[in-house]
Coordinates of C-alpha atoms in Angstrom, one line a residue:
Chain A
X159 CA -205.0 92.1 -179.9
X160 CA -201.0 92.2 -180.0
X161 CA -199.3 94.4 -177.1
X162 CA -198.3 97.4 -178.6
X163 CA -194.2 97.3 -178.3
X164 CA -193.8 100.8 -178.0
X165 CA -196.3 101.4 -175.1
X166 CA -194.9 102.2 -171.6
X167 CA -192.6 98.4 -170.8
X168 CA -194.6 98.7 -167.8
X169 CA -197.7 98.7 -169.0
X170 CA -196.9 95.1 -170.7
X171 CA -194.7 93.2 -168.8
X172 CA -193.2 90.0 -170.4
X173 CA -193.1 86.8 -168.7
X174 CA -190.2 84.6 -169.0
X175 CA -192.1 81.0 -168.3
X176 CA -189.5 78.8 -166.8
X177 CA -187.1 81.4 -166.3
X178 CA -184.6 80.5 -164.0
X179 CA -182.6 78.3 -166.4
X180 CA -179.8 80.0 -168.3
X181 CA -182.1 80.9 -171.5
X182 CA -184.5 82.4 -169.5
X183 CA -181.7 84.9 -167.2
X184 CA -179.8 86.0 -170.6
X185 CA -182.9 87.0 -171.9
X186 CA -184.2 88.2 -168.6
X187 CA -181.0 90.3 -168.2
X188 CA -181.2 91.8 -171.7
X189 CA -184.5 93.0 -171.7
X190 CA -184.4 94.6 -168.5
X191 CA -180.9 96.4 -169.6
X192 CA -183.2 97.5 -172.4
X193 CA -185.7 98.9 -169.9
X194 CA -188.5 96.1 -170.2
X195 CA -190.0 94.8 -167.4
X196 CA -189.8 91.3 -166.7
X197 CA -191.8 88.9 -164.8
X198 CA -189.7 85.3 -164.0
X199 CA -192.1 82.5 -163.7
X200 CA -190.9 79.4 -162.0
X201 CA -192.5 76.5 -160.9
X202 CA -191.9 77.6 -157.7
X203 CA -192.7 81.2 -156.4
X204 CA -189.9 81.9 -154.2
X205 CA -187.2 80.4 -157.0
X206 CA -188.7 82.7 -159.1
X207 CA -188.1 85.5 -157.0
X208 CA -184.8 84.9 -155.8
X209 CA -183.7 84.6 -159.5
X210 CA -185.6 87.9 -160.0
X211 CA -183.7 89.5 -157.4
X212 CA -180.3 88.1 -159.1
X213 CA -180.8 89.7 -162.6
X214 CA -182.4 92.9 -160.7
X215 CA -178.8 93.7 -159.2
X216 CA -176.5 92.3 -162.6
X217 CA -179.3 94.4 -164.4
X218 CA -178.5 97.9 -162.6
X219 CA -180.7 100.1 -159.9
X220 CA -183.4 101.5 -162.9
X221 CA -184.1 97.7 -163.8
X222 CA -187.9 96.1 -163.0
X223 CA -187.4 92.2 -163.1
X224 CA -190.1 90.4 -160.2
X225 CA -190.5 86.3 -159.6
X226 CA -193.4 84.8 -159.5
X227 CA -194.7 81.1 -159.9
X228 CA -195.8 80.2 -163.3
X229 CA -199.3 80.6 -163.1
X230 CA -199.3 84.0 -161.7
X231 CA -196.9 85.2 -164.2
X232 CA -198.5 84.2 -167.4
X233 CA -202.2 86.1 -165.5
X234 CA -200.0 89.2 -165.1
X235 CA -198.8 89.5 -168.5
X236 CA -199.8 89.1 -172.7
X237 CA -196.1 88.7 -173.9
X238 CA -195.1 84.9 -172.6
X239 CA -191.9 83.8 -173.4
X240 CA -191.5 80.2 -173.1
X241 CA -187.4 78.6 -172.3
X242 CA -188.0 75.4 -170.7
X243 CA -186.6 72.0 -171.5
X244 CA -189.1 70.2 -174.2
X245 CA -189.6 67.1 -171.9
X246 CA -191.5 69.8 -169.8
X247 CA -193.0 71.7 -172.6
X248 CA -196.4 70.2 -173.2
X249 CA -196.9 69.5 -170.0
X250 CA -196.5 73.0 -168.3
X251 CA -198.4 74.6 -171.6
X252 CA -201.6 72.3 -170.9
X253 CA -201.0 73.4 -167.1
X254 CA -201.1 76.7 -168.2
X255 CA -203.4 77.4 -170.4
X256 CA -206.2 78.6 -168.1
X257 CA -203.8 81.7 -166.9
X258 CA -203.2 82.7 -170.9
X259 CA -205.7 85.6 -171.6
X260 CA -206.8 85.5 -175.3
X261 CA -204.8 88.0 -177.2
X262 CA -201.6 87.3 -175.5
X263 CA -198.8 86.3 -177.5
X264 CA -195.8 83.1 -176.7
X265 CA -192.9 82.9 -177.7
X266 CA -191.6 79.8 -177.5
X267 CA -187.8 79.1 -177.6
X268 CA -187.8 75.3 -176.9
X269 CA -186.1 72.8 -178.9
X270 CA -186.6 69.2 -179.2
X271 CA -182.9 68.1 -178.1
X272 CA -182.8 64.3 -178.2
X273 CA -181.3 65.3 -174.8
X274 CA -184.9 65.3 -173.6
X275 CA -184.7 61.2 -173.6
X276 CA -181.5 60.6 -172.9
X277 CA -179.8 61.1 -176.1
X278 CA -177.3 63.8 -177.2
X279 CA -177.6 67.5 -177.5
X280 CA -176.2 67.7 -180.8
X281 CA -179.2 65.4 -181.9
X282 CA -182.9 66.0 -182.3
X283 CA -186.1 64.1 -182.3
X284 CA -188.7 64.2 -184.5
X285 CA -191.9 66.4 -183.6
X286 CA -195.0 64.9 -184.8
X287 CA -196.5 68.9 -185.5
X288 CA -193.2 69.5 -186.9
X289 CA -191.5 71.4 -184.6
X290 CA -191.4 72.5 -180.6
X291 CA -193.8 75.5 -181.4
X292 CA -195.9 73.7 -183.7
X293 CA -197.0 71.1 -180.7
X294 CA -197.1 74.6 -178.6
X295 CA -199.7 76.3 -181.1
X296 CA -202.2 73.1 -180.8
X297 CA -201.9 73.3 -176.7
X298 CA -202.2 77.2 -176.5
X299 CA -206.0 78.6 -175.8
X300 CA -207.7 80.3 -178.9
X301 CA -206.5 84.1 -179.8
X302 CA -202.8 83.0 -178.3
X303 CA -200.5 84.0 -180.9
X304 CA -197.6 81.7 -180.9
X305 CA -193.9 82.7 -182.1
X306 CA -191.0 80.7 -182.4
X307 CA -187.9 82.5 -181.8
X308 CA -184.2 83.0 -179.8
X309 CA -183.3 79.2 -180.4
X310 CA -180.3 80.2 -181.6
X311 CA -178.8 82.5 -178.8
X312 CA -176.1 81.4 -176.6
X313 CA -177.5 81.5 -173.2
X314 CA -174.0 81.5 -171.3
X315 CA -173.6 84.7 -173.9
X316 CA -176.7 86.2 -172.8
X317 CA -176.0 86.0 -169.1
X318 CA -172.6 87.6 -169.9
X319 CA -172.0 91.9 -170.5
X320 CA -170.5 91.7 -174.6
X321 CA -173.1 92.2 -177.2
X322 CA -174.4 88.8 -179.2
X323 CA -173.1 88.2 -182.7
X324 CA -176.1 86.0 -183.8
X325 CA -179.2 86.6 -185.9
X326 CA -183.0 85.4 -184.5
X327 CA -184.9 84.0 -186.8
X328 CA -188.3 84.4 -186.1
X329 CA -191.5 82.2 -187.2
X330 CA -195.4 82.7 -186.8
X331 CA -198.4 82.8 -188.7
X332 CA -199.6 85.9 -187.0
X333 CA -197.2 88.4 -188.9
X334 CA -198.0 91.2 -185.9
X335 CA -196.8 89.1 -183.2
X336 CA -193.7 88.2 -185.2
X337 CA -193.1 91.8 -185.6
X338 CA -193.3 92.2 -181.9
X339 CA -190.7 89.5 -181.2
X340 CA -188.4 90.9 -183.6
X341 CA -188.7 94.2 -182.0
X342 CA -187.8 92.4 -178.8
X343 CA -185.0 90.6 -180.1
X344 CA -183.5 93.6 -181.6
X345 CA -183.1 94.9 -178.4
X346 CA -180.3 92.5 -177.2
X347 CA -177.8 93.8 -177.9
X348 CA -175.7 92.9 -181.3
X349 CA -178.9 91.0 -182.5
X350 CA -180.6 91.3 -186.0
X351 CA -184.1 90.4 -186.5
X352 CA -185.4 88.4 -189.1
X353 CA -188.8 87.4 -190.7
X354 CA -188.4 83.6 -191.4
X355 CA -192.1 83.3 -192.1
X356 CA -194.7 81.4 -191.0
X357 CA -194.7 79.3 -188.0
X358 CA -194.0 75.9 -190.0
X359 CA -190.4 77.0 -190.7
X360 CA -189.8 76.8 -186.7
X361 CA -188.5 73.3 -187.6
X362 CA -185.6 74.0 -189.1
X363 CA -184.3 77.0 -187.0
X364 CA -184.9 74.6 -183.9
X365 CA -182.8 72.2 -186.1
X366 CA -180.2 74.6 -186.1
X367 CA -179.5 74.6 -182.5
X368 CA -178.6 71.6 -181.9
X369 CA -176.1 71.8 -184.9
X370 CA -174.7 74.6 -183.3
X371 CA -174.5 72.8 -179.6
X372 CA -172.7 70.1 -181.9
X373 CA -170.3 72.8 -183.0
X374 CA -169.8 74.1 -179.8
X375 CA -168.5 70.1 -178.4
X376 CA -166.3 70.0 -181.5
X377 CA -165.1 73.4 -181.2
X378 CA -165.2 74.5 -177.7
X379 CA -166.8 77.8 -178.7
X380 CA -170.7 79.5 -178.2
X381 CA -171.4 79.4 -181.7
X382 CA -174.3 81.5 -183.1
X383 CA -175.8 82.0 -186.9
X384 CA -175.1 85.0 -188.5
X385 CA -177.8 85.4 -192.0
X386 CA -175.6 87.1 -195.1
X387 CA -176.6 88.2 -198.4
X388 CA -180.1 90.4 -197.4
X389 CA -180.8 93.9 -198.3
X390 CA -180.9 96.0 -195.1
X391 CA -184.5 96.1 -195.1
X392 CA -184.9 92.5 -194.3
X393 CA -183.6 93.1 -190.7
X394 CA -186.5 95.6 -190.1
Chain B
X78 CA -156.7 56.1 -200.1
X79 CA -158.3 59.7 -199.8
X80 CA -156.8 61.8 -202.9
X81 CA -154.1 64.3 -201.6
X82 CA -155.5 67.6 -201.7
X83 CA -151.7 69.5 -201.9
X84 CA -150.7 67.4 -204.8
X85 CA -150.5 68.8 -208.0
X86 CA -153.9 69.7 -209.3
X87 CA -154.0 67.7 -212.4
X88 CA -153.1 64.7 -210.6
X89 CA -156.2 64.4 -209.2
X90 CA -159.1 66.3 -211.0
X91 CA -161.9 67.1 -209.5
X92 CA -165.4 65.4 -212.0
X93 CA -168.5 67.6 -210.9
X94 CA -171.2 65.4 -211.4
X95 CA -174.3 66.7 -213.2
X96 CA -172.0 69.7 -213.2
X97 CA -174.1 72.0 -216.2
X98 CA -176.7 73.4 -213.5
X99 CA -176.2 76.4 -212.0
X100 CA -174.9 75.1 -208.2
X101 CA -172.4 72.7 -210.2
X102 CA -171.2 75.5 -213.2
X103 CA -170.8 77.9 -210.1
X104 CA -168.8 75.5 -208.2
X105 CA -166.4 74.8 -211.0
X106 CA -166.0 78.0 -211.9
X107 CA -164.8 79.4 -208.3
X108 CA -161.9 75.9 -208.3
X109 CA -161.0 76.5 -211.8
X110 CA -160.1 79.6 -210.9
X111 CA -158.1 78.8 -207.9
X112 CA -156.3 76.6 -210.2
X113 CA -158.1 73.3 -209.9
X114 CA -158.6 70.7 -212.8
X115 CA -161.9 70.3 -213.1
X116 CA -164.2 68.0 -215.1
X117 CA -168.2 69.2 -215.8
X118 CA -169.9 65.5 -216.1
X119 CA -173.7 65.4 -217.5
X120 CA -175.9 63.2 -219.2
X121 CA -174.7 64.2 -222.4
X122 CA -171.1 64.8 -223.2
X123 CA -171.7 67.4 -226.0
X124 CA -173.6 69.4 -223.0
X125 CA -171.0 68.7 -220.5
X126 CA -168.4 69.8 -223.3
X127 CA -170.2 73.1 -223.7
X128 CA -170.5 73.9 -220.6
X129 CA -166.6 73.2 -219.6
X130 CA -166.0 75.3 -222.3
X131 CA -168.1 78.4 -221.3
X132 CA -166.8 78.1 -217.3
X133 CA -163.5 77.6 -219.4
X134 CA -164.2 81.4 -220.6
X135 CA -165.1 82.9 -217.9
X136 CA -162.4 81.2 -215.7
X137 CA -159.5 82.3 -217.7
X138 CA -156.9 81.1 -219.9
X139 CA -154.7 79.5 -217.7
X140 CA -158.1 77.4 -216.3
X141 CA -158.3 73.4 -217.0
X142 CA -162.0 72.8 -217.8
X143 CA -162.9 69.5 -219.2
X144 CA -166.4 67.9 -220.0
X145 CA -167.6 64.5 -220.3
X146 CA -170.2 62.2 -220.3
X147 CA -171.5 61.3 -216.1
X148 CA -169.7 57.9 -215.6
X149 CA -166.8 58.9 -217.8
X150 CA -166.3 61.5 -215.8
X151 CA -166.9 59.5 -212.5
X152 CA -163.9 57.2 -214.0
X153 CA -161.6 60.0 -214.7
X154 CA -161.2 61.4 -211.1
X155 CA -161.0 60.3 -207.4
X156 CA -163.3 63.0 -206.1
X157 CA -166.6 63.3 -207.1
X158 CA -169.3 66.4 -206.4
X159 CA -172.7 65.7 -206.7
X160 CA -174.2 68.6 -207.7
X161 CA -178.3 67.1 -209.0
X162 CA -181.3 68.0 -208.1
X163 CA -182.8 65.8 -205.0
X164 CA -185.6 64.2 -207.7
X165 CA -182.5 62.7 -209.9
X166 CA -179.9 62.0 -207.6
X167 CA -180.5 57.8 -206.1
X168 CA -180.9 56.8 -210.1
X169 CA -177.7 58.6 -210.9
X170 CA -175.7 57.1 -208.1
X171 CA -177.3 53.9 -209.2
X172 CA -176.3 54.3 -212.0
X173 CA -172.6 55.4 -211.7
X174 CA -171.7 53.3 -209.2
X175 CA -169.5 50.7 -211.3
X176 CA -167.8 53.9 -212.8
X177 CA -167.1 55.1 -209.0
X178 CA -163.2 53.7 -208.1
X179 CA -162.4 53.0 -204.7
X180 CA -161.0 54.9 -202.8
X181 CA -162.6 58.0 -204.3
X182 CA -164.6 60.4 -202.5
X183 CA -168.0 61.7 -203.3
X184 CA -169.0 65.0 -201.8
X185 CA -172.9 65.7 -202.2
X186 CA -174.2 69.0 -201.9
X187 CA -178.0 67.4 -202.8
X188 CA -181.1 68.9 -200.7
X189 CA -184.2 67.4 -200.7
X190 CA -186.7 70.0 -201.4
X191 CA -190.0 69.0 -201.5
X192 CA -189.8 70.9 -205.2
X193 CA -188.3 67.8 -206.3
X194 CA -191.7 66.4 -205.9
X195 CA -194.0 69.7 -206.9
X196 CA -193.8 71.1 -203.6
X197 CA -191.8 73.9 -202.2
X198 CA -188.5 75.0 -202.6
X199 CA -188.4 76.5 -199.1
X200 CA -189.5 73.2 -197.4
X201 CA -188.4 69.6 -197.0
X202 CA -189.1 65.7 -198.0
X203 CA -188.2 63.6 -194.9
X204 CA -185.4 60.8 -196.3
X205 CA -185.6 57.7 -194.8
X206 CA -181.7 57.8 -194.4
X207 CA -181.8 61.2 -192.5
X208 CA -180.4 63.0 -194.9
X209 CA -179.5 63.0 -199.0
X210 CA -176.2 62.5 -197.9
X211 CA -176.6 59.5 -196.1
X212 CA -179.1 57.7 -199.3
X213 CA -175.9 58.7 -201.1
X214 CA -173.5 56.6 -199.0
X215 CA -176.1 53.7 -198.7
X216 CA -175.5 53.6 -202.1
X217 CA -172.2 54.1 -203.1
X218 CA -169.6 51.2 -203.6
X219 CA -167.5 50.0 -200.8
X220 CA -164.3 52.1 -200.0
X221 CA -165.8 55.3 -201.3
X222 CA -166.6 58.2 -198.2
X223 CA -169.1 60.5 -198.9
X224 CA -168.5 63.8 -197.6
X225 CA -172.1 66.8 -197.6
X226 CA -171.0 69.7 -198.2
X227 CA -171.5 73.1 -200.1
X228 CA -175.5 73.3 -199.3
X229 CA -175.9 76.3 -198.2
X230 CA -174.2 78.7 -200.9
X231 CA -175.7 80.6 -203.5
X232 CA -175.7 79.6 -206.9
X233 CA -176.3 83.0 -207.8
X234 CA -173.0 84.1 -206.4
X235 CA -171.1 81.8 -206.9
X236 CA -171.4 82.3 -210.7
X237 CA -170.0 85.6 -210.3
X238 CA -166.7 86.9 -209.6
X239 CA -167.2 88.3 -206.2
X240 CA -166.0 86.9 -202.9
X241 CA -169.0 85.0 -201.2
X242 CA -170.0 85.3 -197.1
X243 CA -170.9 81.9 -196.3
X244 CA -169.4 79.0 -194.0
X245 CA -169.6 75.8 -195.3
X246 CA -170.6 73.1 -193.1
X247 CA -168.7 69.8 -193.9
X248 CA -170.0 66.5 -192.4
X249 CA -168.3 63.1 -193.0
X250 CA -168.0 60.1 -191.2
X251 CA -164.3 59.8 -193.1
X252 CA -161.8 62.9 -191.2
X253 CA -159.9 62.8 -194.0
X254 CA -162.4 63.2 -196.3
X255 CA -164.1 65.7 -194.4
X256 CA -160.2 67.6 -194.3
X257 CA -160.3 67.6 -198.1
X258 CA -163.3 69.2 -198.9
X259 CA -163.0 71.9 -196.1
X260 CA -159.6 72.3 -198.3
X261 CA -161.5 72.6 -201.2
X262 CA -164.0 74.9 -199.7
X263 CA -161.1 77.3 -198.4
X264 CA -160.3 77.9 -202.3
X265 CA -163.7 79.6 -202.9
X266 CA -163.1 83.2 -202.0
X267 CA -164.9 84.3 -198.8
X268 CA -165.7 80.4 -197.8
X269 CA -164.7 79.4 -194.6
X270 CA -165.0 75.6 -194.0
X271 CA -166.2 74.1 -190.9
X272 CA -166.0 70.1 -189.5
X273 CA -169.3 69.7 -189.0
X274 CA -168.7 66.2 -187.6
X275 CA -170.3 63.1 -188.4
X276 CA -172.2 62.4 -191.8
X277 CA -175.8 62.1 -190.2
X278 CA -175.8 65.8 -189.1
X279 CA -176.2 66.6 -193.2
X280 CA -179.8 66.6 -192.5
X281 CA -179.7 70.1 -190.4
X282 CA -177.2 71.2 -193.0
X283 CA -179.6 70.3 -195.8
X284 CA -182.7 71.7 -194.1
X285 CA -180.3 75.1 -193.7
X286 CA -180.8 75.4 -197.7
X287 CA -184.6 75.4 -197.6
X288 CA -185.0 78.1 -195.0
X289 CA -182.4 80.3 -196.6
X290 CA -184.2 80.1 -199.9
X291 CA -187.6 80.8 -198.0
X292 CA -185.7 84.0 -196.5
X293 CA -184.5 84.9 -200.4
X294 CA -188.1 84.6 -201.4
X295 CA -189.3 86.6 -198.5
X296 CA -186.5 89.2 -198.5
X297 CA -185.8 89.0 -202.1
X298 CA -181.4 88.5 -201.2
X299 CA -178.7 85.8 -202.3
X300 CA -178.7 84.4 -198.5
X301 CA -175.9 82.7 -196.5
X302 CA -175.0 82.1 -193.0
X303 CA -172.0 82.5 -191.4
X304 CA -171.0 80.8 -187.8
X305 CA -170.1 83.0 -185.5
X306 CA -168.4 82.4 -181.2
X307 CA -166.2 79.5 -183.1
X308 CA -162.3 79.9 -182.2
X309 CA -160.1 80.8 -185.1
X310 CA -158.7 77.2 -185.2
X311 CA -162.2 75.9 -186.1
X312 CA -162.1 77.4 -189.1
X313 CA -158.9 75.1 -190.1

């Protein structure tokens, strides 16, 4: 069973897994500008909550952002959004898995930098599933719905107040729960939503970061990916 | 010697190798009419002749559209654009590489779809090299730079007479070479060019191609992308 996006926000929370690193805050800070509530997992509880408390005040007085460790945060919530470094991907996702109730849905963000061993941002390494989410999707329990989205976002962006000028791809083989993470996305501000199909297709939008981190070097900028030539509709 | 993109046109024309299919025609089209000499090659030269002489049409009367035969073609100018489908294109560089002068560049706007081998369009072959681009320049003579470029836009489009929205992404281990097919790119209306550094990262560039015609299928649309968060100068 998908979350229903247009319930209450209260009544389904969304944990941010690994959330006190800059991908995690921006899109900490968005959704609870947008009114979500957000749960910040951390390996360690009181990190968690002192980076709650951070992007509770940047957020405003209305905003509902908590810390909590890992564990706790993926038991108190069926919308798991996943923006940790992929050396500590598989790990934390077998660590994990007993606190992911079927039915929940992740959204995983990571990409396989060659960063991860050593090597260069702009450079990534080959995932033998074919992508970050792909490896996530064999670790996850059964009913977890995986997504693969918000690769693309400039987290120093996200952490600031101007609205995004990039497009989120998003990938999964369960069409609801991409539907849900586009709904989500379209909620930061200045971002457009877009179907990219099934899950397999995660590999090349994770590709695309670290083109764009190898943009960024060249170009000193926060570059993002706009999509052109759609019909309106496409964005829905 | 890279050829001097601000000399007079005709002093260096531009041979667009297996230029008749649509990414190639479209191509020639757009620098024709920015005033470019352009030569359609094929494996035929009554086809190639045909073809010049229907871009020649459409192009307009003051337009310089030749055709020829693939390795006269490759003899008659100092910058080369492969424009062959993934399945075709190591033969044909095979093949025209005594006809390739040094000096000359060769920009290659291959992908390899897994189409080429009865698979999808909207997915990928892995190439040993990393990338088309870089099979190309394994196998092109010495003193020739191969520049990928011109992936990512729509064939569709750019057989028509309206400006594009689409960045091209132009990676080269030559800076010179990469410089003069950004120039190029510039004279396509609505094409910004961008350094997209070394040659190896062709292979995001590439991959780009197959998720953008996944999101045509999908969203039935003529997609692009456009970089976004890049200073102006970027773009130069």
């Amino acid at each position: 069973m998908i979350p229903d996006s247009s319930a209450d926000s209260a009544a389904r929370p969304i944990a941010i897994i690994g959330g006190t690193g800059p991908a995690g805050t921006g899109v900490a800070l968005r959704w609870a500008r947008a009114g979500e509530t957000i749960i910040i997992g951390s390996r360690e509880a009181q990190r968690a909550e002192q980076t709650a408390k951070i992007i509770q005040q940047k957020a405003g007085p209305g905003a509902k952002v908590s810390g909590m460790e890992n564990s706790a945060a993926c038991a108190a919530a069926n919308i798991l959004v996943l923006t940790v470094p992929f050396e500590g991907q598989a790990a934390l996702v077998k660590q994990l898995k007993p606190a992911i109730a079927p039915g929940s849905i992740l959204i995983d963000a990571t990409v396989p930098l060659a960063a991860s061993v050593g090597g260069r941002a702009s450079r990534t390494l080959g995932v033998w599933q074919g992508s970050a989410a792909q490896q996530t999707a064999e670790l996850v329990p059964e009913k977890v719905s995986v997504v693969a989205a918000f690769h693309n976002l400039s987290a120093d962006l996200l952490n600031g107040d101007a609205p995004l000028d990039c497009d989120v791809i998003v990938c999964s083989d369960d069409p609801e729960a991409s539907r849900l993470a586009r709904q989500l996305a379209a909620k930061i501000p200045g971002v457009r939503a877009l179907d990219g199909g099934k899950l397999e297709n995660a590999r090349i939008v994770e590709q695309i970061t670290a083109l764009l981190i190898g943009l960024n070097i060249r170009h000193k900028g926060h570059a993002g990916i706009r999509i052109t030539g759609l019909p309106p509709q496409a964005y829905r």
